[in-house]
Short mmCIF file of N, CA and C in Angstrom, two decimals:
data_model
loop_
_atom_site.label_atom_id
_atom_site.label_comp_id
_atom_site.label_asym_id
_atom_site.label_seq_id
_atom_site.Cartn_x
_atom_site.Cartn_y
_atom_site.Cartn_z
N MET A 1 101.69 120.76 91.09
CA MET A 1 102.61 119.66 91.26
C MET A 1 102.23 118.88 92.51
N ARG A 2 102.42 117.57 92.43
CA ARG A 2 102.06 116.67 93.54
C ARG A 2 103.35 116.35 94.31
N LEU A 3 103.44 116.78 95.57
CA LEU A 3 104.69 116.70 96.33
C LEU A 3 104.58 115.84 97.58
N PHE A 4 105.73 115.24 97.93
CA PHE A 4 105.84 114.54 99.21
C PHE A 4 107.29 114.54 99.65
N ALA A 5 107.51 114.50 100.97
CA ALA A 5 108.85 114.42 101.54
C ALA A 5 109.09 112.98 101.96
N ALA A 6 110.27 112.44 101.61
CA ALA A 6 110.54 111.03 101.87
C ALA A 6 112.02 110.77 102.07
N VAL A 7 112.29 109.60 102.61
CA VAL A 7 113.65 109.08 102.73
C VAL A 7 113.79 107.97 101.69
N PRO A 8 114.70 108.13 100.72
CA PRO A 8 114.92 107.05 99.76
C PRO A 8 115.49 105.83 100.46
N VAL A 9 115.16 104.64 99.95
CA VAL A 9 115.66 103.40 100.54
C VAL A 9 116.93 102.98 99.80
N PRO A 10 118.08 103.01 100.49
CA PRO A 10 119.34 102.62 99.85
C PRO A 10 119.59 101.11 99.98
N ASP A 11 120.61 100.64 99.28
CA ASP A 11 121.06 99.26 99.48
C ASP A 11 121.65 99.16 100.88
N PRO A 12 121.57 98.02 101.52
CA PRO A 12 121.10 96.71 101.07
C PRO A 12 119.59 96.51 101.25
N ALA A 13 118.91 97.46 101.92
CA ALA A 13 117.47 97.30 102.14
C ALA A 13 116.72 97.29 100.80
N ARG A 14 117.15 98.14 99.89
CA ARG A 14 116.50 98.21 98.57
C ARG A 14 116.56 96.85 97.88
N GLU A 15 117.71 96.19 97.93
CA GLU A 15 117.87 94.88 97.30
C GLU A 15 116.90 93.86 97.90
N GLN A 16 116.74 93.88 99.22
CA GLN A 16 115.82 92.94 99.88
C GLN A 16 114.38 93.19 99.45
N ILE A 17 114.00 94.45 99.36
CA ILE A 17 112.63 94.78 98.96
C ILE A 17 112.40 94.39 97.50
N LEU A 18 113.40 94.60 96.65
CA LEU A 18 113.25 94.22 95.24
C LEU A 18 113.10 92.72 95.08
N LYS A 19 113.82 91.93 95.89
CA LYS A 19 113.67 90.47 95.85
C LYS A 19 112.25 90.08 96.27
N LEU A 20 111.76 90.72 97.33
CA LEU A 20 110.41 90.45 97.80
C LEU A 20 109.38 90.83 96.74
N LEU A 21 109.54 92.01 96.13
CA LEU A 21 108.60 92.45 95.09
C LEU A 21 108.59 91.48 93.92
N SER A 22 109.73 90.97 93.56
CA SER A 22 109.81 90.01 92.45
C SER A 22 108.97 88.78 92.77
N ARG A 23 109.10 88.27 93.97
CA ARG A 23 108.32 87.10 94.40
C ARG A 23 106.82 87.42 94.45
N LEU A 24 106.47 88.59 94.98
CA LEU A 24 105.07 88.98 95.09
C LEU A 24 104.42 89.15 93.72
N ARG A 25 105.14 89.73 92.79
CA ARG A 25 104.60 89.95 91.44
C ARG A 25 104.27 88.64 90.74
N GLU A 26 105.00 87.59 91.07
CA GLU A 26 104.75 86.28 90.47
C GLU A 26 103.46 85.65 90.98
N GLY A 27 102.92 86.17 92.09
CA GLY A 27 101.72 85.61 92.70
C GLY A 27 100.43 85.88 91.93
N GLY A 28 100.48 86.81 90.97
CA GLY A 28 99.29 87.12 90.18
C GLY A 28 98.19 87.83 90.96
N TRP A 29 98.54 88.50 92.02
CA TRP A 29 97.56 89.21 92.84
C TRP A 29 97.02 90.44 92.12
N PRO A 30 95.80 90.88 92.47
CA PRO A 30 95.23 92.09 91.87
C PRO A 30 95.78 93.34 92.56
N VAL A 31 97.06 93.59 92.34
CA VAL A 31 97.76 94.68 93.02
C VAL A 31 98.53 95.51 92.00
N ARG A 32 98.50 96.83 92.17
CA ARG A 32 99.35 97.74 91.38
C ARG A 32 100.64 97.90 92.19
N TRP A 33 101.68 97.21 91.75
CA TRP A 33 102.96 97.23 92.47
C TRP A 33 103.71 98.52 92.21
N VAL A 34 104.51 98.96 93.17
CA VAL A 34 105.32 100.17 93.00
C VAL A 34 106.42 99.89 91.98
N ASN A 35 106.91 100.96 91.37
CA ASN A 35 108.04 100.84 90.45
C ASN A 35 109.32 100.62 91.26
N ASP A 36 110.20 99.81 90.75
CA ASP A 36 111.43 99.46 91.45
C ASP A 36 112.27 100.69 91.82
N GLU A 37 112.31 101.67 90.94
CA GLU A 37 113.19 102.81 91.20
C GLU A 37 112.61 103.81 92.20
N GLY A 38 111.37 103.64 92.60
CA GLY A 38 110.75 104.63 93.47
C GLY A 38 110.62 104.23 94.92
N LEU A 39 111.42 103.30 95.42
CA LEU A 39 111.28 102.84 96.80
C LEU A 39 111.68 103.94 97.79
N HIS A 40 110.75 104.25 98.68
CA HIS A 40 110.99 105.33 99.64
C HIS A 40 110.09 105.15 100.85
N MET A 41 110.42 105.87 101.91
CA MET A 41 109.59 105.92 103.11
C MET A 41 109.07 107.36 103.22
N THR A 42 107.77 107.54 103.00
CA THR A 42 107.17 108.87 103.04
C THR A 42 107.08 109.38 104.48
N LEU A 43 107.49 110.63 104.65
CA LEU A 43 107.38 111.29 105.95
C LEU A 43 106.27 112.34 105.95
N LYS A 44 105.96 112.89 104.78
CA LYS A 44 104.86 113.87 104.67
C LYS A 44 104.38 113.93 103.22
N PHE A 45 103.06 113.76 103.03
CA PHE A 45 102.46 113.92 101.72
C PHE A 45 101.79 115.28 101.68
N PHE A 46 102.22 116.13 100.75
CA PHE A 46 101.68 117.47 100.63
C PHE A 46 100.48 117.53 99.69
N GLY A 47 100.43 116.62 98.72
CA GLY A 47 99.35 116.63 97.74
C GLY A 47 99.63 117.62 96.63
N GLU A 48 98.56 118.07 95.99
CA GLU A 48 98.69 119.05 94.89
C GLU A 48 99.07 120.41 95.46
N VAL A 49 100.16 120.96 94.94
CA VAL A 49 100.70 122.21 95.46
C VAL A 49 101.05 123.10 94.26
N VAL A 50 100.72 124.39 94.35
CA VAL A 50 101.13 125.31 93.29
C VAL A 50 102.64 125.54 93.38
N SER A 51 103.28 125.71 92.25
CA SER A 51 104.75 125.76 92.19
C SER A 51 105.35 126.89 93.01
N ASP A 52 104.62 127.99 93.23
CA ASP A 52 105.22 129.09 94.00
C ASP A 52 105.29 128.79 95.50
N ARG A 53 104.77 127.62 95.94
CA ARG A 53 104.88 127.19 97.35
C ARG A 53 106.12 126.33 97.58
N LEU A 54 106.81 125.99 96.51
CA LEU A 54 107.98 125.12 96.60
C LEU A 54 109.05 125.67 97.55
N ASP A 55 109.32 126.96 97.47
CA ASP A 55 110.35 127.56 98.33
C ASP A 55 110.00 127.49 99.81
N VAL A 56 108.74 127.78 100.15
CA VAL A 56 108.35 127.78 101.56
C VAL A 56 108.34 126.34 102.11
N ILE A 57 107.95 125.38 101.28
CA ILE A 57 108.01 123.97 101.70
C ILE A 57 109.47 123.57 101.92
N GLY A 58 110.33 123.97 101.00
CA GLY A 58 111.76 123.67 101.13
C GLY A 58 112.35 124.24 102.41
N GLU A 59 111.95 125.45 102.75
CA GLU A 59 112.45 126.08 103.96
C GLU A 59 111.97 125.32 105.20
N ALA A 60 110.72 124.90 105.22
CA ALA A 60 110.18 124.13 106.35
C ALA A 60 110.92 122.80 106.49
N LEU A 61 111.23 122.16 105.36
CA LEU A 61 111.96 120.88 105.41
C LEU A 61 113.40 121.08 105.87
N ARG A 62 114.03 122.16 105.43
CA ARG A 62 115.40 122.45 105.89
C ARG A 62 115.43 122.62 107.41
N TYR A 63 114.47 123.36 107.92
CA TYR A 63 114.40 123.58 109.36
C TYR A 63 114.18 122.26 110.10
N ALA A 64 113.27 121.42 109.59
CA ALA A 64 112.96 120.14 110.24
C ALA A 64 114.16 119.20 110.22
N ALA A 65 114.91 119.21 109.12
CA ALA A 65 116.03 118.28 108.96
C ALA A 65 117.30 118.74 109.67
N ASP A 66 117.36 120.02 110.01
CA ASP A 66 118.56 120.57 110.65
C ASP A 66 118.86 119.84 111.95
N GLY A 67 120.02 119.20 112.01
CA GLY A 67 120.45 118.49 113.21
C GLY A 67 119.82 117.13 113.41
N ALA A 68 119.02 116.66 112.45
CA ALA A 68 118.33 115.36 112.61
C ALA A 68 119.33 114.21 112.68
N GLY A 69 120.38 114.30 111.91
CA GLY A 69 121.39 113.24 111.89
C GLY A 69 121.00 112.08 111.00
N ILE A 70 122.00 111.32 110.59
CA ILE A 70 121.77 110.12 109.79
C ILE A 70 120.95 109.15 110.63
N GLN A 71 119.93 108.58 110.03
CA GLN A 71 119.02 107.68 110.74
C GLN A 71 119.42 106.23 110.53
N SER A 72 119.63 105.52 111.62
CA SER A 72 119.96 104.10 111.58
C SER A 72 118.65 103.31 111.63
N LEU A 73 118.27 102.71 110.50
CA LEU A 73 116.97 102.06 110.35
C LEU A 73 117.13 100.57 110.06
N LYS A 74 116.01 99.87 110.08
CA LYS A 74 116.01 98.43 109.79
C LYS A 74 114.67 98.06 109.19
N LEU A 75 114.68 97.23 108.15
CA LEU A 75 113.43 96.74 107.60
C LEU A 75 112.71 95.93 108.67
N GLY A 76 111.39 96.03 108.69
CA GLY A 76 110.59 95.34 109.70
C GLY A 76 109.67 94.32 109.07
N GLU A 77 108.52 94.14 109.71
CA GLU A 77 107.56 93.13 109.27
C GLU A 77 106.80 93.57 108.03
N LEU A 78 106.18 92.59 107.37
CA LEU A 78 105.30 92.87 106.25
C LEU A 78 103.93 93.17 106.82
N GLY A 79 103.23 94.13 106.25
CA GLY A 79 101.93 94.51 106.77
C GLY A 79 101.04 95.12 105.73
N ALA A 80 99.87 95.58 106.17
CA ALA A 80 98.88 96.17 105.27
C ALA A 80 98.04 97.20 105.99
N PHE A 81 97.59 98.18 105.25
CA PHE A 81 96.61 99.16 105.74
C PHE A 81 95.31 98.90 105.02
N PRO A 82 94.15 98.98 105.61
CA PRO A 82 93.96 99.28 107.03
C PRO A 82 94.26 98.08 107.93
N THR A 83 94.04 96.84 107.42
CA THR A 83 94.36 95.65 108.20
C THR A 83 94.87 94.57 107.25
N ARG A 84 95.53 93.55 107.81
CA ARG A 84 96.01 92.44 106.98
C ARG A 84 94.86 91.61 106.42
N SER A 85 93.73 91.56 107.13
CA SER A 85 92.60 90.77 106.64
C SER A 85 91.82 91.48 105.53
N ARG A 86 91.89 92.80 105.48
CA ARG A 86 91.23 93.57 104.42
C ARG A 86 92.21 94.62 103.90
N PRO A 87 93.28 94.18 103.25
CA PRO A 87 94.33 95.11 102.84
C PRO A 87 93.94 95.99 101.65
N ARG A 88 94.41 97.23 101.71
CA ARG A 88 94.32 98.16 100.57
C ARG A 88 95.74 98.51 100.12
N ILE A 89 96.63 98.67 101.10
CA ILE A 89 98.02 99.01 100.81
C ILE A 89 98.92 97.97 101.48
N LEU A 90 99.84 97.40 100.72
CA LEU A 90 100.79 96.42 101.24
C LEU A 90 102.12 97.14 101.48
N TRP A 91 102.79 96.80 102.59
CA TRP A 91 104.01 97.52 102.92
C TRP A 91 105.00 96.67 103.69
N VAL A 92 106.23 97.20 103.77
CA VAL A 92 107.27 96.68 104.63
C VAL A 92 107.49 97.73 105.70
N GLY A 93 107.39 97.33 106.96
CA GLY A 93 107.61 98.27 108.05
C GLY A 93 109.08 98.66 108.14
N VAL A 94 109.32 99.79 108.77
CA VAL A 94 110.69 100.27 109.01
C VAL A 94 110.81 100.56 110.50
N ASP A 95 111.79 99.93 111.13
CA ASP A 95 112.07 100.17 112.55
C ASP A 95 113.17 101.22 112.65
N GLY A 96 112.96 102.18 113.53
CA GLY A 96 113.96 103.23 113.67
C GLY A 96 114.02 103.76 115.09
N PRO A 97 115.00 104.59 115.36
CA PRO A 97 115.15 105.18 116.69
C PRO A 97 114.13 106.30 116.89
N PRO A 98 114.00 106.77 118.12
CA PRO A 98 113.08 107.89 118.39
C PRO A 98 113.37 109.13 117.53
N THR A 99 114.62 109.28 117.07
CA THR A 99 114.94 110.45 116.25
C THR A 99 114.20 110.44 114.91
N LEU A 100 113.81 109.26 114.42
CA LEU A 100 113.03 109.19 113.18
C LEU A 100 111.64 109.79 113.41
N GLU A 101 111.01 109.40 114.51
CA GLU A 101 109.69 109.96 114.83
C GLU A 101 109.79 111.46 115.10
N LEU A 102 110.89 111.88 115.72
CA LEU A 102 111.09 113.31 115.96
C LEU A 102 111.22 114.07 114.63
N LEU A 103 111.98 113.51 113.69
CA LEU A 103 112.13 114.14 112.37
C LEU A 103 110.76 114.25 111.70
N GLN A 104 109.98 113.18 111.71
CA GLN A 104 108.67 113.21 111.07
C GLN A 104 107.76 114.23 111.76
N ASP A 105 107.82 114.30 113.08
CA ASP A 105 107.01 115.26 113.82
C ASP A 105 107.41 116.69 113.49
N ARG A 106 108.71 116.94 113.36
CA ARG A 106 109.18 118.28 113.01
C ARG A 106 108.71 118.67 111.62
N ILE A 107 108.72 117.71 110.71
CA ILE A 107 108.22 117.96 109.35
C ILE A 107 106.72 118.26 109.40
N GLU A 108 105.99 117.46 110.17
CA GLU A 108 104.54 117.64 110.29
C GLU A 108 104.20 119.01 110.87
N ARG A 109 104.88 119.38 111.95
CA ARG A 109 104.61 120.67 112.60
C ARG A 109 105.00 121.85 111.70
N GLY A 110 106.15 121.73 111.03
CA GLY A 110 106.57 122.79 110.12
C GLY A 110 105.63 122.93 108.94
N SER A 111 105.12 121.82 108.47
CA SER A 111 104.18 121.83 107.35
C SER A 111 102.85 122.44 107.76
N GLU A 112 102.41 122.13 108.97
CA GLU A 112 101.16 122.70 109.47
C GLU A 112 101.28 124.21 109.59
N ALA A 113 102.45 124.69 110.00
CA ALA A 113 102.68 126.13 110.17
C ALA A 113 102.60 126.88 108.84
N ILE A 114 102.82 126.18 107.73
CA ILE A 114 102.75 126.84 106.42
C ILE A 114 101.49 126.45 105.65
N GLY A 115 100.52 125.87 106.36
CA GLY A 115 99.22 125.65 105.75
C GLY A 115 98.88 124.26 105.27
N PHE A 116 99.69 123.26 105.63
CA PHE A 116 99.40 121.88 105.24
C PHE A 116 98.95 121.10 106.47
N PRO A 117 97.68 120.68 106.49
CA PRO A 117 97.15 120.02 107.69
C PRO A 117 97.89 118.72 108.01
N PRO A 118 97.90 118.35 109.30
CA PRO A 118 98.56 117.10 109.69
C PRO A 118 97.80 115.90 109.14
N GLU A 119 98.51 114.78 109.04
CA GLU A 119 97.94 113.55 108.49
C GLU A 119 96.73 113.07 109.28
N GLY A 120 96.77 113.17 110.59
CA GLY A 120 95.66 112.73 111.41
C GLY A 120 95.81 111.32 111.94
N ALA A 121 96.64 110.51 111.30
CA ALA A 121 96.88 109.14 111.77
C ALA A 121 98.28 109.08 112.39
N PRO A 122 98.48 108.19 113.35
CA PRO A 122 99.82 108.05 113.94
C PRO A 122 100.84 107.65 112.87
N PHE A 123 102.06 108.10 113.03
CA PHE A 123 103.13 107.79 112.09
C PHE A 123 103.50 106.31 112.18
N LYS A 124 103.45 105.62 111.07
CA LYS A 124 103.84 104.20 110.99
C LYS A 124 104.87 104.12 109.87
N PRO A 125 106.17 104.14 110.21
CA PRO A 125 107.20 104.12 109.17
C PRO A 125 107.09 102.85 108.31
N HIS A 126 107.04 103.04 106.99
CA HIS A 126 106.90 101.90 106.08
C HIS A 126 107.32 102.28 104.67
N VAL A 127 107.54 101.26 103.88
CA VAL A 127 107.81 101.41 102.44
C VAL A 127 106.65 100.70 101.74
N THR A 128 105.91 101.44 100.93
CA THR A 128 104.77 100.87 100.22
C THR A 128 105.25 99.92 99.13
N LEU A 129 104.62 98.75 99.06
CA LEU A 129 104.92 97.75 98.03
C LEU A 129 103.91 97.81 96.90
N GLY A 130 102.64 98.03 97.24
CA GLY A 130 101.61 98.07 96.22
C GLY A 130 100.25 98.37 96.81
N ARG A 131 99.31 98.62 95.90
CA ARG A 131 97.94 98.93 96.28
C ARG A 131 97.00 97.91 95.66
N VAL A 132 96.15 97.32 96.50
CA VAL A 132 95.19 96.33 96.02
C VAL A 132 94.16 97.07 95.16
N ARG A 133 93.87 96.50 93.99
CA ARG A 133 92.91 97.14 93.08
C ARG A 133 91.53 97.22 93.73
N GLU A 134 90.83 98.29 93.40
CA GLU A 134 89.49 98.56 93.97
C GLU A 134 88.57 97.35 93.81
N GLY A 135 87.95 96.96 94.91
CA GLY A 135 86.99 95.86 94.89
C GLY A 135 87.59 94.46 94.85
N GLN A 136 88.90 94.36 94.90
CA GLN A 136 89.58 93.06 94.83
C GLN A 136 90.03 92.61 96.22
N ARG A 137 90.30 91.33 96.35
CA ARG A 137 90.78 90.75 97.61
C ARG A 137 92.03 89.94 97.33
N LEU A 138 92.83 89.74 98.36
CA LEU A 138 94.01 88.90 98.25
C LEU A 138 93.64 87.47 98.64
N PRO A 139 94.41 86.49 98.16
CA PRO A 139 94.13 85.11 98.55
C PRO A 139 94.40 84.90 100.04
N PRO A 140 93.77 83.87 100.65
CA PRO A 140 94.03 83.57 102.06
C PRO A 140 95.53 83.37 102.30
N GLY A 141 95.99 83.82 103.44
CA GLY A 141 97.43 83.71 103.75
C GLY A 141 98.15 84.97 103.37
N GLY A 142 97.76 85.55 102.24
CA GLY A 142 98.32 86.82 101.79
C GLY A 142 99.82 86.95 102.00
N LEU A 143 100.22 87.97 102.72
CA LEU A 143 101.63 88.27 102.93
C LEU A 143 102.36 87.22 103.76
N ASP A 144 101.63 86.49 104.58
CA ASP A 144 102.28 85.51 105.45
C ASP A 144 103.13 84.51 104.66
N ASP A 145 102.66 84.15 103.47
CA ASP A 145 103.39 83.18 102.66
C ASP A 145 104.72 83.72 102.13
N TYR A 146 104.90 85.05 102.19
CA TYR A 146 106.10 85.67 101.63
C TYR A 146 107.08 86.16 102.68
N ALA A 147 106.71 86.04 103.94
CA ALA A 147 107.59 86.51 105.02
C ALA A 147 108.85 85.65 105.15
N ASP A 148 108.74 84.35 104.84
CA ASP A 148 109.91 83.48 104.90
C ASP A 148 110.93 83.93 103.86
N GLY A 149 112.15 84.04 104.27
CA GLY A 149 113.21 84.43 103.34
C GLY A 149 113.38 85.93 103.20
N PHE A 150 112.48 86.70 103.81
CA PHE A 150 112.63 88.15 103.75
C PHE A 150 113.53 88.58 104.89
N GLU A 151 114.67 89.12 104.54
CA GLU A 151 115.66 89.50 105.55
C GLU A 151 115.44 90.94 105.99
N GLN A 152 115.30 91.14 107.27
CA GLN A 152 115.06 92.47 107.83
C GLN A 152 116.41 93.17 108.09
N VAL A 153 117.00 93.64 107.01
CA VAL A 153 118.35 94.19 107.06
C VAL A 153 118.37 95.63 107.57
N PRO A 154 119.47 96.01 108.22
CA PRO A 154 119.63 97.40 108.65
C PRO A 154 120.11 98.26 107.47
N PHE A 155 119.83 99.56 107.55
CA PHE A 155 120.32 100.50 106.54
C PHE A 155 120.37 101.89 107.15
N LEU A 156 121.07 102.78 106.48
CA LEU A 156 121.20 104.15 106.94
C LEU A 156 120.46 105.09 106.01
N ALA A 157 119.72 106.02 106.59
CA ALA A 157 119.03 107.06 105.82
C ALA A 157 119.89 108.31 105.91
N HIS A 158 120.48 108.69 104.79
CA HIS A 158 121.39 109.83 104.74
C HIS A 158 120.73 111.12 104.30
N GLU A 159 119.56 111.00 103.64
CA GLU A 159 118.98 112.22 103.09
C GLU A 159 117.45 112.23 103.17
N LEU A 160 116.94 113.44 103.18
CA LEU A 160 115.51 113.72 103.10
C LEU A 160 115.31 114.36 101.73
N VAL A 161 114.32 113.88 100.98
CA VAL A 161 114.10 114.37 99.62
C VAL A 161 112.67 114.86 99.47
N LEU A 162 112.53 116.02 98.85
CA LEU A 162 111.21 116.49 98.43
C LEU A 162 111.02 116.02 97.00
N PHE A 163 110.07 115.12 96.81
CA PHE A 163 109.80 114.54 95.50
C PHE A 163 108.55 115.15 94.89
N GLU A 164 108.57 115.24 93.57
CA GLU A 164 107.35 115.51 92.81
C GLU A 164 106.93 114.19 92.19
N SER A 165 105.67 113.86 92.33
CA SER A 165 105.13 112.64 91.75
C SER A 165 104.47 113.00 90.42
N LEU A 166 105.03 112.45 89.34
CA LEU A 166 104.49 112.68 88.00
C LEU A 166 103.73 111.44 87.59
N LEU A 167 102.43 111.57 87.38
CA LEU A 167 101.60 110.43 87.04
C LEU A 167 101.74 110.13 85.55
N THR A 168 102.10 108.87 85.24
CA THR A 168 102.24 108.43 83.86
C THR A 168 101.38 107.18 83.66
N THR A 169 101.26 106.75 82.42
CA THR A 169 100.46 105.55 82.14
C THR A 169 101.08 104.30 82.74
N SER A 170 102.39 104.30 82.97
CA SER A 170 103.05 103.15 83.58
C SER A 170 103.24 103.30 85.08
N GLY A 171 102.52 104.24 85.68
CA GLY A 171 102.62 104.47 87.11
C GLY A 171 103.34 105.76 87.42
N PRO A 172 103.40 106.14 88.69
CA PRO A 172 104.05 107.41 89.03
C PRO A 172 105.57 107.35 88.85
N ARG A 173 106.11 108.48 88.46
CA ARG A 173 107.56 108.65 88.36
C ARG A 173 107.92 109.78 89.31
N TYR A 174 108.99 109.61 90.07
CA TYR A 174 109.35 110.58 91.08
C TYR A 174 110.58 111.37 90.67
N GLU A 175 110.45 112.70 90.74
CA GLU A 175 111.58 113.59 90.45
C GLU A 175 111.92 114.39 91.69
N SER A 176 113.19 114.45 91.99
CA SER A 176 113.67 115.19 93.15
C SER A 176 113.56 116.69 92.90
N ARG A 177 112.97 117.41 93.87
CA ARG A 177 112.90 118.87 93.81
C ARG A 177 113.85 119.50 94.83
N LEU A 178 114.20 118.74 95.87
CA LEU A 178 115.11 119.22 96.91
C LEU A 178 115.71 118.01 97.62
N ARG A 179 117.02 118.03 97.85
CA ARG A 179 117.71 116.97 98.59
C ARG A 179 118.40 117.61 99.78
N LEU A 180 118.15 117.04 100.97
CA LEU A 180 118.77 117.55 102.19
C LEU A 180 119.58 116.45 102.85
N ASP A 181 120.82 116.75 103.17
CA ASP A 181 121.73 115.81 103.82
C ASP A 181 121.40 115.77 105.31
N LEU A 182 120.99 114.61 105.80
CA LEU A 182 120.63 114.48 107.22
C LEU A 182 121.85 114.47 108.12
N GLY A 183 123.03 114.25 107.57
CA GLY A 183 124.24 114.17 108.37
C GLY A 183 124.87 115.51 108.68
N ARG A 184 124.26 116.57 108.23
CA ARG A 184 124.84 117.91 108.46
C ARG A 184 124.42 118.48 109.78
#
């Protein structure tokens, strides 16, 4: 099973991202856009994992989330990895308090302790919008043309979810394997 830990994006931030995605999809860009129902901010990607590791991953996530508290977040700027001039992944940034980075660090350290290596790159909170198709480029201006009208609304992250990513012909579908209340 392909697993990752993430914070689902609730309304009103979800509504803003869906409006942006609708506008972006009309641009005819060579991008595989995310499915509307799967909007999330990934905190740890585990990759392919055998099912008997599910319990130990769940325990590490419970420990990391304990006392984290509800996260007060805000949508940020539009961006791309590795760079805006040569994008592979398009995203919306997420601004949060130091407790968000602490939560992600606790997840990373707990995951490393059970055999999952750290990401290696600094944590950049974001919600993925789409992936540019291999060998394709975006038109000049790219995301800049879509920043107008995008409202950087605040939202609250109430839960941490361990998702399984099921690959289908219409794109990945995410099923919850564990839900943790951050407000506990």
